[in-house]
Amino acid sequence: AEQLAQAFVQQYYNTFDQNRAGLAGLYQPHSKLSFEGQLFTGSQEIGNKLTSLKINQCKHEMTTVDVQDNRPLGAGQGILVFVTGNIYMDSANPVKFAQTFLLHEAVPNSGQWYVLNDIFRLNYG
């Protein structure tokens, strides 16, 4: 679970920083994103939100990645991932962020994972 989560967050933030439109494929129609307190549902709505962000250049720098594997609890369980770090947006000073993902396997033992739940917050101050 640890390796899967590390690989996922690397892919997620590289895609976010280079091609935000590519993130929509990591979500499903029933996925949910809470972005700064606003709720978005489904890959299309989530993709639209992420591509509409008014950021020209962006770089994520992860500080911590915590992982909890819930798969031993039975079918339908996922992997919880909590990330903290800094975002550099349009050459401005970095802003701290926290993001939580619940990764879910599309079909048990398929190795195909998607984001079921995603909660994102900037930490000002």
PDB file of C-alpha atoms in Angstrom:
ATOM      1  CA  ALA A   1       0.000   0.000   0.000  1.00  0.00           C
ATOM      2  CA  GLU A   2       2.856   2.353   0.847  1.00  0.00           C
ATOM      3  CA  GLN A   3       4.493   1.925  -2.587  1.00  0.00           C
ATOM      4  CA  LEU A   4       1.181   2.253  -4.395  1.00  0.00           C
ATOM      5  CA  ALA A   5       0.337   5.452  -2.495  1.00  0.00           C
ATOM      6  CA  GLN A   6       3.789   6.964  -3.107  1.00  0.00           C
ATOM      7  CA  ALA A   7       3.564   6.172  -6.835  1.00  0.00           C
ATOM      8  CA  PHE A   8       0.037   7.588  -6.980  1.00  0.00           C
ATOM      9  CA  VAL A   9       0.881  10.932  -5.334  1.00  0.00           C
ATOM     10  CA  GLN A  10       3.971  11.348  -7.535  1.00  0.00           C
ATOM     11  CA  GLN A  11       1.821  10.768 -10.634  1.00  0.00           C
ATOM     12  CA  TYR A  12      -0.998  12.983  -9.326  1.00  0.00           C
ATOM     13  CA  TYR A  13       1.160  16.013  -8.539  1.00  0.00           C
ATOM     14  CA  ASN A  14       3.311  15.664 -11.680  1.00  0.00           C
ATOM     15  CA  THR A  15       0.101  15.584 -13.740  1.00  0.00           C
ATOM     16  CA  PHE A  16      -1.377  18.503 -11.788  1.00  0.00           C
ATOM     17  CA  ASP A  17       1.753  20.582 -12.346  1.00  0.00           C
ATOM     18  CA  GLN A  18       2.137  19.757 -16.055  1.00  0.00           C
ATOM     19  CA  ASN A  19      -1.286  18.828 -17.473  1.00  0.00           C
ATOM     20  CA  ARG A  20      -4.227  19.395 -15.112  1.00  0.00           C
ATOM     21  CA  ALA A  21      -6.727  18.181 -17.741  1.00  0.00           C
ATOM     22  CA  GLY A  22      -5.168  14.731 -17.359  1.00  0.00           C
ATOM     23  CA  LEU A  23      -6.353  14.469 -13.759  1.00  0.00           C
ATOM     24  CA  ALA A  24     -10.003  13.828 -14.688  1.00  0.00           C
ATOM     25  CA  GLY A  25      -9.071  10.271 -15.681  1.00  0.00           C
ATOM     26  CA  LEU A  26      -8.076   9.493 -12.088  1.00  0.00           C
ATOM     27  CA  TYR A  27     -11.702   9.991 -10.933  1.00  0.00           C
ATOM     28  CA  GLN A  28     -14.946   8.084 -11.612  1.00  0.00           C
ATOM     29  CA  PRO A  29     -18.561   9.313 -12.018  1.00  0.00           C
ATOM     30  CA  HIS A  30     -19.233   8.778  -8.283  1.00  0.00           C
ATOM     31  CA  SER A  31     -15.945  10.318  -7.042  1.00  0.00           C
ATOM     32  CA  LYS A  32     -16.082  13.383  -4.813  1.00  0.00           C
ATOM     33  CA  LEU A  33     -13.705  16.340  -4.407  1.00  0.00           C
ATOM     34  CA  SER A  34     -13.950  18.864  -1.570  1.00  0.00           C
ATOM     35  CA  PHE A  35     -11.819  21.786  -2.726  1.00  0.00           C
ATOM     36  CA  GLU A  36     -11.514  24.577  -0.175  1.00  0.00           C
ATOM     37  CA  GLY A  37     -14.948  23.643   1.182  1.00  0.00           C
ATOM     38  CA  GLN A  38     -16.724  23.332  -2.201  1.00  0.00           C
ATOM     39  CA  LEU A  39     -18.008  19.887  -3.195  1.00  0.00           C
ATOM     40  CA  PHE A  40     -17.649  18.549  -6.752  1.00  0.00           C
ATOM     41  CA  THR A  41     -18.944  15.150  -7.887  1.00  0.00           C
ATOM     42  CA  GLY A  42     -17.912  13.042 -10.853  1.00  0.00           C
ATOM     43  CA  SER A  43     -14.846  13.016 -13.059  1.00  0.00           C
ATOM     44  CA  GLN A  44     -16.194  15.664 -15.443  1.00  0.00           C
ATOM     45  CA  GLU A  45     -17.170  18.176 -12.739  1.00  0.00           C
ATOM     46  CA  ILE A  46     -13.908  17.554 -10.853  1.00  0.00           C
ATOM     47  CA  GLY A  47     -11.861  17.887 -14.042  1.00  0.00           C
ATOM     48  CA  ASN A  48     -13.639  21.150 -14.892  1.00  0.00           C
ATOM     49  CA  LYS A  49     -12.862  22.545 -11.440  1.00  0.00           C
ATOM     50  CA  LEU A  50      -9.184  21.609 -11.554  1.00  0.00           C
ATOM     51  CA  THR A  51      -8.647  22.971 -15.076  1.00  0.00           C
ATOM     52  CA  SER A  52     -10.462  26.226 -14.235  1.00  0.00           C
ATOM     53  CA  LEU A  53      -8.018  27.134 -11.452  1.00  0.00           C
ATOM     54  CA  LYS A  54      -6.346  30.437 -12.291  1.00  0.00           C
ATOM     55  CA  ILE A  55      -2.783  29.127 -12.065  1.00  0.00           C
ATOM     56  CA  ASN A  56      -0.355  29.321 -14.985  1.00  0.00           C
ATOM     57  CA  GLN A  57       2.639  27.592 -13.414  1.00  0.00           C
ATOM     58  CA  CYS A  58       2.482  25.284 -10.430  1.00  0.00           C
ATOM     59  CA  LYS A  59       4.850  23.009  -8.535  1.00  0.00           C
ATOM     60  CA  HIS A  60       3.912  20.758  -5.620  1.00  0.00           C
ATOM     61  CA  GLU A  61       6.534  19.841  -3.042  1.00  0.00           C
ATOM     62  CA  MET A  62       5.443  17.016  -0.739  1.00  0.00           C
ATOM     63  CA  THR A  63       6.604  17.148   2.886  1.00  0.00           C
ATOM     64  CA  THR A  64       4.785  14.121   4.308  1.00  0.00           C
ATOM     65  CA  VAL A  65       2.750  11.215   2.931  1.00  0.00           C
ATOM     66  CA  ASP A  66       0.844   9.057   5.439  1.00  0.00           C
ATOM     67  CA  VAL A  67      -0.879   5.857   4.316  1.00  0.00           C
ATOM     68  CA  GLN A  68      -3.490   3.584   5.897  1.00  0.00           C
ATOM     69  CA  ASP A  69      -4.421   0.373   4.071  1.00  0.00           C
ATOM     70  CA  ASN A  70      -8.026  -0.650   4.760  1.00  0.00           C
ATOM     71  CA  ARG A  71      -8.094  -3.562   2.293  1.00  0.00           C
ATOM     72  CA  PRO A  72      -7.646  -6.212   5.030  1.00  0.00           C
ATOM     73  CA  LEU A  73     -11.090  -5.160   6.320  1.00  0.00           C
ATOM     74  CA  GLY A  74     -12.736  -6.759   3.288  1.00  0.00           C
ATOM     75  CA  ALA A  75     -13.954  -6.148  -0.227  1.00  0.00           C
ATOM     76  CA  GLY A  76     -14.699  -2.584  -1.207  1.00  0.00           C
ATOM     77  CA  GLN A  77     -12.171  -1.047   1.158  1.00  0.00           C
ATOM     78  CA  GLY A  78      -9.482   1.333  -0.033  1.00  0.00           C
ATOM     79  CA  ILE A  79      -6.221   3.026   0.813  1.00  0.00           C
ATOM     80  CA  LEU A  80      -6.299   6.328   2.696  1.00  0.00           C
ATOM     81  CA  VAL A  81      -3.520   8.782   1.801  1.00  0.00           C
ATOM     82  CA  PHE A  82      -2.817  12.081   3.602  1.00  0.00           C
ATOM     83  CA  VAL A  83      -0.339  14.518   2.027  1.00  0.00           C
ATOM     84  CA  THR A  84       1.110  17.773   3.330  1.00  0.00           C
ATOM     85  CA  GLY A  85       3.489  20.064   1.526  1.00  0.00           C
ATOM     86  CA  ASN A  86       4.048  23.342  -0.277  1.00  0.00           C
ATOM     87  CA  ILE A  87       2.649  24.660  -3.551  1.00  0.00           C
ATOM     88  CA  TYR A  88       4.560  27.180  -5.606  1.00  0.00           C
ATOM     89  CA  MET A  89       2.063  29.027  -7.832  1.00  0.00           C
ATOM     90  CA  ASP A  90       3.089  31.495 -10.546  1.00  0.00           C
ATOM     91  CA  SER A  91       6.471  32.233  -8.920  1.00  0.00           C
ATOM     92  CA  ALA A  92       4.832  33.442  -5.697  1.00  0.00           C
ATOM     93  CA  ASN A  93       5.945  32.415  -2.211  1.00  0.00           C
ATOM     94  CA  PRO A  94       4.974  28.827  -1.370  1.00  0.00           C
ATOM     95  CA  VAL A  95       1.639  28.106   0.309  1.00  0.00           C
ATOM     96  CA  LYS A  96       1.220  25.096   2.588  1.00  0.00           C
ATOM     97  CA  PHE A  97      -1.416  22.543   1.621  1.00  0.00           C
ATOM     98  CA  ALA A  98      -3.021  19.390   2.995  1.00  0.00           C
ATOM     99  CA  GLN A  99      -4.773  16.807   0.838  1.00  0.00           C
ATOM    100  CA  THR A 100      -6.446  13.497   1.623  1.00  0.00           C
ATOM    101  CA  PHE A 101      -7.217  10.817  -0.964  1.00  0.00           C
ATOM    102  CA  LEU A 102      -9.235   7.633  -0.585  1.00  0.00           C
ATOM    103  CA  LEU A 103      -7.986   5.357  -3.337  1.00  0.00           C
ATOM    104  CA  HIS A 104     -10.334   2.609  -4.445  1.00  0.00           C
ATOM    105  CA  GLU A 105      -9.686  -0.363  -6.705  1.00  0.00           C
ATOM    106  CA  ALA A 106     -11.989  -0.389  -9.746  1.00  0.00           C
ATOM    107  CA  VAL A 107     -12.299  -4.188  -9.645  1.00  0.00           C
ATOM    108  CA  PRO A 108     -10.831  -6.196  -6.727  1.00  0.00           C
ATOM    109  CA  ASN A 109      -7.288  -7.383  -7.466  1.00  0.00           C
ATOM    110  CA  SER A 110      -7.266  -5.614 -10.857  1.00  0.00           C
ATOM    111  CA  GLY A 111      -4.496  -3.179  -9.963  1.00  0.00           C
ATOM    112  CA  GLN A 112      -6.598  -0.368 -11.442  1.00  0.00           C
ATOM    113  CA  TRP A 113      -7.062   2.383  -8.880  1.00  0.00           C
ATOM    114  CA  TYR A 114      -9.024   5.628  -8.894  1.00  0.00           C
ATOM    115  CA  VAL A 115      -9.723   8.470  -6.465  1.00  0.00           C
ATOM    116  CA  LEU A 116     -13.028   7.864  -4.690  1.00  0.00           C
ATOM    117  CA  ASN A 117     -12.677  10.796  -2.273  1.00  0.00           C
ATOM    118  CA  ASP A 118     -10.358  13.822  -2.353  1.00  0.00           C
ATOM    119  CA  ILE A 119     -10.221  16.646   0.202  1.00  0.00           C
ATOM    120  CA  PHE A 120      -7.939  19.626  -0.452  1.00  0.00           C
ATOM    121  CA  ARG A 121      -7.145  22.663   1.708  1.00  0.00           C
ATOM    122  CA  LEU A 122      -4.602  25.458   1.546  1.00  0.00           C
ATOM    123  CA  ASN A 123      -3.130  26.359   4.942  1.00  0.00           C
ATOM    124  CA  TYR A 124      -2.683  30.117   5.181  1.00  0.00           C
ATOM    125  CA  GLY A 125      -0.955  31.798   8.094  1.00  0.00           C
TER     126      GLY A 125
END
